[in-house]
mmCIF file of C-alpha atoms in Angstrom:
data_model
loop_
_atom_site.group_PDB
_atom_site.id
_atom_site.type_symbol
_atom_site.label_atom_id
_atom_site.label_comp_id
_atom_site.label_asym_id
_atom_site.label_seq_id
_atom_site.Cartn_x
_atom_site.Cartn_y
_atom_site.Cartn_z
ATOM 1 C CA UNK A 1 -1.806 18.465 -18.691
ATOM 2 C CA UNK A 2 0.732 18.323 -15.822
ATOM 3 C CA UNK A 3 4.334 19.069 -16.608
ATOM 4 C CA UNK A 4 6.179 15.852 -17.452
ATOM 5 C CA UNK A 5 7.685 14.252 -14.381
ATOM 6 C CA UNK A 6 5.935 16.627 -11.980
ATOM 7 C CA UNK A 7 3.653 15.112 -9.315
ATOM 8 C CA UNK A 8 -0.093 15.504 -9.657
ATOM 9 C CA UNK A 9 -0.660 14.416 -6.045
ATOM 10 C CA UNK A 10 0.505 16.144 -2.877
ATOM 11 C CA UNK A 11 -0.243 13.285 -0.471
ATOM 12 C CA UNK A 12 -0.491 9.576 -1.275
ATOM 13 C CA UNK A 13 -1.096 6.316 0.568
ATOM 14 C CA UNK A 14 1.046 3.468 -0.754
ATOM 15 C CA UNK A 15 -0.245 -0.044 -0.022
ATOM 16 C CA UNK A 16 2.590 -2.582 -0.024
ATOM 17 C CA UNK A 17 1.941 -6.286 0.376
ATOM 18 C CA UNK A 18 4.332 -8.254 2.523
ATOM 19 C CA UNK A 19 4.980 -10.455 -0.508
ATOM 20 C CA UNK A 20 6.540 -7.449 -2.273
ATOM 21 C CA UNK A 21 9.459 -7.769 0.162
ATOM 22 C CA UNK A 22 10.056 -11.473 -0.545
ATOM 23 C CA UNK A 23 11.612 -11.437 -3.996
ATOM 24 C CA UNK A 24 12.149 -15.056 -5.005
ATOM 25 C CA UNK A 25 12.382 -16.226 -1.394
ATOM 26 C CA UNK A 26 9.752 -18.526 0.107
ATOM 27 C CA UNK A 27 9.166 -16.084 2.960
ATOM 28 C CA UNK A 28 10.959 -13.389 4.926
ATOM 29 C CA UNK A 29 12.543 -10.173 3.653
ATOM 30 C CA UNK A 30 14.773 -10.087 0.596
ATOM 31 C CA UNK A 31 17.379 -7.344 0.966
ATOM 32 C CA UNK A 32 17.525 -6.537 -2.748
ATOM 33 C CA UNK A 33 13.742 -6.189 -2.963
ATOM 34 C CA UNK A 34 13.661 -3.949 0.100
ATOM 35 C CA UNK A 35 16.397 -1.739 -1.348
ATOM 36 C CA UNK A 36 14.498 -1.475 -4.631
ATOM 37 C CA UNK A 37 11.292 -0.408 -2.884
ATOM 38 C CA UNK A 38 13.198 2.191 -0.851
ATOM 39 C CA UNK A 39 14.668 3.586 -4.086
ATOM 40 C CA UNK A 40 11.166 3.868 -5.587
ATOM 41 C CA UNK A 41 9.862 5.663 -2.497
ATOM 42 C CA UNK A 42 12.876 7.984 -2.437
ATOM 43 C CA UNK A 43 12.298 9.020 -6.059
ATOM 44 C CA UNK A 44 8.786 10.193 -5.156
ATOM 45 C CA UNK A 45 9.706 11.752 -1.803
ATOM 46 C CA UNK A 46 12.314 13.886 -3.596
ATOM 47 C CA UNK A 47 9.464 15.428 -5.605
ATOM 48 C CA UNK A 48 7.981 16.772 -2.381
ATOM 49 C CA UNK A 49 5.121 14.263 -2.243
ATOM 50 C CA UNK A 50 3.919 13.336 1.255
ATOM 51 C CA UNK A 51 3.876 9.547 1.598
ATOM 52 C CA UNK A 52 2.071 7.228 3.961
ATOM 53 C CA UNK A 53 2.676 3.483 3.637
ATOM 54 C CA UNK A 54 0.477 0.619 4.799
ATOM 55 C CA UNK A 55 2.386 -2.648 4.766
ATOM 56 C CA UNK A 56 1.177 -6.232 4.886
ATOM 57 C CA UNK A 57 2.703 -9.169 6.724
ATOM 58 C CA UNK A 58 2.137 -12.168 4.457
ATOM 59 C CA UNK A 59 5.831 -12.688 3.774
ATOM 60 C CA UNK A 60 6.562 -13.305 7.464
ATOM 61 C CA UNK A 61 3.297 -14.973 8.404
ATOM 62 C CA UNK A 62 3.712 -17.380 5.485
ATOM 63 C CA UNK A 63 6.653 -18.893 7.343
ATOM 64 C CA UNK A 64 4.308 -19.739 10.221
ATOM 65 C CA UNK A 65 1.639 -21.297 7.993
ATOM 66 C CA UNK A 66 2.267 -24.800 9.255
ATOM 67 C CA UNK A 67 1.935 -23.753 12.868
ATOM 68 C CA UNK A 68 -1.256 -21.832 12.142
ATOM 69 C CA UNK A 69 -3.209 -24.831 10.823
ATOM 70 C CA UNK A 70 -6.489 -25.031 12.679
ATOM 71 C CA UNK A 71 -5.719 -21.851 14.617
ATOM 72 C CA UNK A 72 -8.499 -19.572 15.807
ATOM 73 C CA UNK A 73 -9.050 -16.867 13.144
ATOM 74 C CA UNK A 74 -8.743 -13.943 15.550
ATOM 75 C CA UNK A 75 -5.470 -15.316 16.958
ATOM 76 C CA UNK A 76 -4.079 -15.809 13.455
ATOM 77 C CA UNK A 77 -5.087 -12.275 12.485
ATOM 78 C CA UNK A 78 -3.339 -10.782 15.516
ATOM 79 C CA UNK A 79 -0.204 -12.749 14.588
ATOM 80 C CA UNK A 80 -0.478 -11.285 11.094
ATOM 81 C CA UNK A 81 -0.682 -7.787 12.585
ATOM 82 C CA UNK A 82 2.542 -8.418 14.475
ATOM 83 C CA UNK A 83 4.128 -9.496 11.190
ATOM 84 C CA UNK A 84 3.197 -6.116 9.676
ATOM 85 C CA UNK A 85 4.954 -4.385 12.570
ATOM 86 C CA UNK A 86 8.132 -6.351 11.795
ATOM 87 C CA UNK A 87 7.899 -5.358 8.133
ATOM 88 C CA UNK A 88 7.238 -1.749 9.079
ATOM 89 C CA UNK A 89 10.328 -1.671 11.261
ATOM 90 C CA UNK A 90 12.422 -3.212 8.479
ATOM 91 C CA UNK A 91 11.156 -0.681 5.924
ATOM 92 C CA UNK A 92 11.699 2.246 8.280
ATOM 93 C CA UNK A 93 15.246 1.111 9.046
ATOM 94 C CA UNK A 94 16.019 0.743 5.335
ATOM 95 C CA UNK A 95 14.651 4.238 4.724
ATOM 96 C CA UNK A 96 16.805 5.572 7.565
ATOM 97 C CA UNK A 97 19.909 3.974 6.094
ATOM 98 C CA UNK A 98 19.064 5.663 2.797
ATOM 99 C CA UNK A 99 18.917 9.024 4.559
ATOM 100 C CA UNK A 100 15.120 9.312 4.551
ATOM 101 C CA UNK A 101 13.290 10.310 7.732
ATOM 102 C CA UNK A 102 10.422 8.003 8.632
ATOM 103 C CA UNK A 103 8.213 6.970 11.524
ATOM 104 C CA UNK A 104 6.345 3.740 12.187
ATOM 105 C CA UNK A 105 2.937 4.003 13.799
ATOM 106 C CA UNK A 106 1.112 0.872 14.890
ATOM 107 C CA UNK A 107 -2.585 0.244 15.451
ATOM 108 C CA UNK A 108 -1.443 -2.223 18.122
ATOM 109 C CA UNK A 109 0.101 -0.739 21.253
ATOM 110 C CA UNK A 110 3.781 -1.788 21.326
ATOM 111 C CA UNK A 111 5.280 1.445 22.587
ATOM 112 C CA UNK A 112 8.693 -0.025 23.406
ATOM 113 C CA UNK A 113 9.110 -0.757 19.701
ATOM 114 C CA UNK A 114 6.994 1.651 17.618
ATOM 115 C CA UNK A 115 4.705 4.616 18.188
ATOM 116 C CA UNK A 116 0.966 4.127 18.610
ATOM 117 C CA UNK A 117 -1.145 5.376 15.723
ATOM 118 C CA UNK A 118 -2.293 8.948 16.361
ATOM 119 C CA UNK A 119 -3.922 10.637 13.392
ATOM 120 C CA UNK A 120 -2.861 14.206 14.191
ATOM 121 C CA UNK A 121 0.732 13.151 14.789
ATOM 122 C CA UNK A 122 0.816 11.202 11.534
ATOM 123 C CA UNK A 123 -0.417 14.224 9.586
ATOM 124 C CA UNK A 124 2.185 16.445 11.244
ATOM 125 C CA UNK A 125 4.952 14.004 10.299
ATOM 126 C CA UNK A 126 3.736 14.006 6.698
ATOM 127 C CA UNK A 127 3.711 17.795 6.613
ATOM 128 C CA UNK A 128 7.296 17.740 7.909
ATOM 129 C CA UNK A 129 8.315 15.566 4.980
ATOM 130 C CA UNK A 130 8.668 12.276 6.836
ATOM 131 C CA UNK A 131 7.477 8.938 5.496
ATOM 132 C CA UNK A 132 4.873 7.446 7.839
ATOM 133 C CA UNK A 133 4.635 3.653 7.865
ATOM 134 C CA UNK A 134 1.320 2.414 9.235
ATOM 135 C CA UNK A 135 1.611 -1.065 10.764
ATOM 136 C CA UNK A 136 -0.697 -3.307 12.736
ATOM 137 C CA UNK A 137 -3.485 -3.217 10.158
ATOM 138 C CA UNK A 138 -6.616 -1.652 11.611
ATOM 139 C CA UNK A 139 -5.821 -3.134 15.014
ATOM 140 C CA UNK A 140 -8.780 -5.495 14.708
ATOM 141 C CA UNK A 141 -9.077 -9.104 13.525
ATOM 142 C CA UNK A 142 -11.158 -9.964 10.433
ATOM 143 C CA UNK A 143 -9.981 -6.851 8.558
ATOM 144 C CA UNK A 144 -7.239 -6.954 5.941
ATOM 145 C CA UNK A 145 -4.398 -4.513 5.338
ATOM 146 C CA UNK A 146 -6.310 -3.442 2.213
ATOM 147 C CA UNK A 147 -8.977 -2.126 4.574
ATOM 148 C CA UNK A 148 -6.258 -0.509 6.679
ATOM 149 C CA UNK A 149 -4.983 1.258 3.542
ATOM 150 C CA UNK A 150 -8.451 2.578 2.687
ATOM 151 C CA UNK A 151 -8.985 3.663 6.299
ATOM 152 C CA UNK A 152 -5.619 5.362 6.822
ATOM 153 C CA UNK A 153 -5.779 6.954 3.383
ATOM 154 C CA UNK A 154 -9.140 8.485 4.263
ATOM 155 C CA UNK A 155 -7.980 9.591 7.721
ATOM 156 C CA UNK A 156 -4.829 11.374 6.591
ATOM 157 C CA UNK A 157 -6.479 13.054 3.620
ATOM 158 C CA UNK A 158 -4.560 11.159 0.946
ATOM 159 C CA UNK A 159 -5.568 12.023 -2.606
ATOM 160 C CA UNK A 160 -5.125 8.478 -3.885
ATOM 161 C CA UNK A 161 -4.370 4.928 -2.709
ATOM 162 C CA UNK A 162 -1.601 3.288 -4.732
ATOM 163 C CA UNK A 163 -1.821 -0.483 -4.544
ATOM 164 C CA UNK A 164 1.561 -1.991 -5.393
ATOM 165 C CA UNK A 165 1.251 -5.524 -6.782
ATOM 166 C CA UNK A 166 3.135 -8.008 -8.928
ATOM 167 C CA UNK A 167 0.986 -7.178 -11.978
ATOM 168 C CA UNK A 168 1.153 -3.848 -13.816
ATOM 169 C CA UNK A 169 -2.546 -3.092 -13.529
ATOM 170 C CA UNK A 170 -5.975 -4.680 -13.838
ATOM 171 C CA UNK A 171 -6.587 -6.898 -16.859
ATOM 172 C CA UNK A 172 -9.659 -8.219 -18.630
ATOM 173 C CA UNK A 173 -8.395 -11.714 -17.741
ATOM 174 C CA UNK A 174 -5.360 -13.299 -16.124
ATOM 175 C CA UNK A 175 -2.517 -12.239 -18.478
ATOM 176 C CA UNK A 176 -0.548 -15.354 -17.516
ATOM 177 C CA UNK A 177 -3.349 -17.588 -18.793
ATOM 178 C CA UNK A 178 -4.775 -15.451 -21.593
ATOM 179 C CA UNK A 179 -2.296 -13.766 -23.969
ATOM 180 C CA UNK A 180 -5.196 -11.745 -25.414
ATOM 181 C CA UNK A 181 -5.924 -10.099 -22.057
ATOM 182 C CA UNK A 182 -5.693 -6.317 -22.116
ATOM 183 C CA UNK A 183 -4.986 -3.846 -19.343
ATOM 184 C CA UNK A 184 -7.593 -1.345 -18.254
ATOM 185 C CA UNK A 185 -6.122 2.159 -18.273
ATOM 186 C CA UNK A 186 -9.078 3.550 -16.321
ATOM 187 C CA UNK A 187 -12.151 1.925 -14.819
ATOM 188 C CA UNK A 188 -14.922 3.144 -12.534
ATOM 189 C CA UNK A 189 -15.719 1.573 -9.170
ATOM 190 C CA UNK A 190 -19.160 0.575 -10.454
ATOM 191 C CA UNK A 191 -17.758 -1.077 -13.577
ATOM 192 C CA UNK A 192 -15.144 -2.931 -11.525
ATOM 193 C CA UNK A 193 -17.919 -4.252 -9.280
ATOM 194 C CA UNK A 194 -20.128 -5.273 -12.218
ATOM 195 C CA UNK A 195 -17.199 -7.086 -13.847
ATOM 196 C CA UNK A 196 -16.315 -8.742 -10.511
ATOM 197 C CA UNK A 197 -12.740 -7.456 -10.641
ATOM 198 C CA UNK A 198 -11.170 -8.227 -7.281
ATOM 199 C CA UNK A 199 -9.032 -5.153 -6.862
ATOM 200 C CA UNK A 200 -9.182 -5.077 -3.051
ATOM 201 C CA UNK A 201 -11.258 -6.872 -0.485
ATOM 202 C CA UNK A 202 -14.886 -5.783 -0.526
ATOM 203 C CA UNK A 203 -14.712 -3.689 2.666
ATOM 204 C CA UNK A 204 -11.686 -1.700 1.468
ATOM 205 C CA UNK A 205 -13.144 -1.228 -1.996
ATOM 206 C CA UNK A 206 -16.478 0.015 -0.638
ATOM 207 C CA UNK A 207 -14.730 2.453 1.720
ATOM 208 C CA UNK A 208 -12.646 3.943 -1.097
ATOM 209 C CA UNK A 209 -15.724 4.278 -3.284
ATOM 210 C CA UNK A 210 -17.793 5.898 -0.538
ATOM 211 C CA UNK A 211 -14.996 8.330 0.343
ATOM 212 C CA UNK A 212 -14.409 9.085 -3.348
ATOM 213 C CA UNK A 213 -10.804 8.018 -2.851
ATOM 214 C CA UNK A 214 -9.358 6.772 -6.158
ATOM 215 C CA UNK A 215 -7.072 3.758 -6.432
ATOM 216 C CA UNK A 216 -4.232 3.054 -8.826
ATOM 217 C CA UNK A 217 -3.091 -0.556 -9.178
ATOM 218 C CA UNK A 218 0.452 -0.897 -10.528
ATOM 219 C CA UNK A 219 3.547 -3.092 -10.360
ATOM 220 C CA UNK A 220 6.113 -2.195 -7.737
ATOM 221 C CA UNK A 221 8.566 -4.397 -9.653
ATOM 222 C CA UNK A 222 8.723 -2.076 -12.680
ATOM 223 C CA UNK A 223 11.531 0.447 -12.160
ATOM 224 C CA UNK A 224 10.178 3.985 -12.024
ATOM 225 C CA UNK A 225 6.529 2.857 -12.013
ATOM 226 C CA UNK A 226 5.674 4.553 -8.717
ATOM 227 C CA UNK A 227 7.091 7.859 -9.936
ATOM 228 C CA UNK A 228 5.175 7.588 -13.209
ATOM 229 C CA UNK A 229 1.916 6.920 -11.351
ATOM 230 C CA UNK A 230 2.460 9.976 -9.144
ATOM 231 C CA UNK A 231 3.206 12.055 -12.252
ATOM 232 C CA UNK A 232 -0.148 11.031 -13.739
ATOM 233 C CA UNK A 233 1.339 9.011 -16.591
ATOM 234 C CA UNK A 234 -0.290 5.926 -18.120
ATOM 235 C CA UNK A 235 0.977 3.425 -15.581
ATOM 236 C CA UNK A 236 -1.181 0.736 -14.024
ATOM 237 C CA UNK A 237 -4.955 1.065 -13.794
ATOM 238 C CA UNK A 238 -6.756 4.089 -12.354
ATOM 239 C CA UNK A 239 -9.982 3.254 -10.494
ATOM 240 C CA UNK A 240 -12.302 6.220 -10.023
ATOM 241 C CA UNK A 241 -15.816 7.155 -8.908
#
């Protein structure tokens, strides 16, 4: 058993949805939510854990939903990638203000604003103790930021992908609709597939399974949850091979 409070992972990939930054707002970035996420990341970084973050863009792109009606899918996806760059910049700036070194790397080339994604450089930053925020998704339309998380996690040698959601794990049914629903503590990839549990999109899920890269689904809204996951405590749901 690991010592209480001590990390069981040296390098992690945190997947943050854009919606995690919204709070109760309809769209955009809620300052209190951003500060809370930075505090969670800081608590883990102080343990010496190397942290990569893949961030979504739904909170910003949601504000453009009306304009995107009938839009070509590839065009809409590229707009979503730009939204992730905005979120990445906001997160990096908030980390900087909290005294935490970070770098944003984008799969899209916007060198006046953020660095291009270079695997070797990202790994060096992690080894130096910097948070690396991966924006721009995979750089390709038709792929989600879940897939980007699985891809970047595999590339940088992360030991686990931590998917931060609004729910504190994976349940047998929707806990909002079924009070009898129970949380899975652990579940295998194969069992999750057989039970049709939609943990990530199919491409991301298959990549994690094939790379033997475990996933932990937890709530980013529970104070201290990220630190407990990294310490190997019973927090969220652990998905394994």
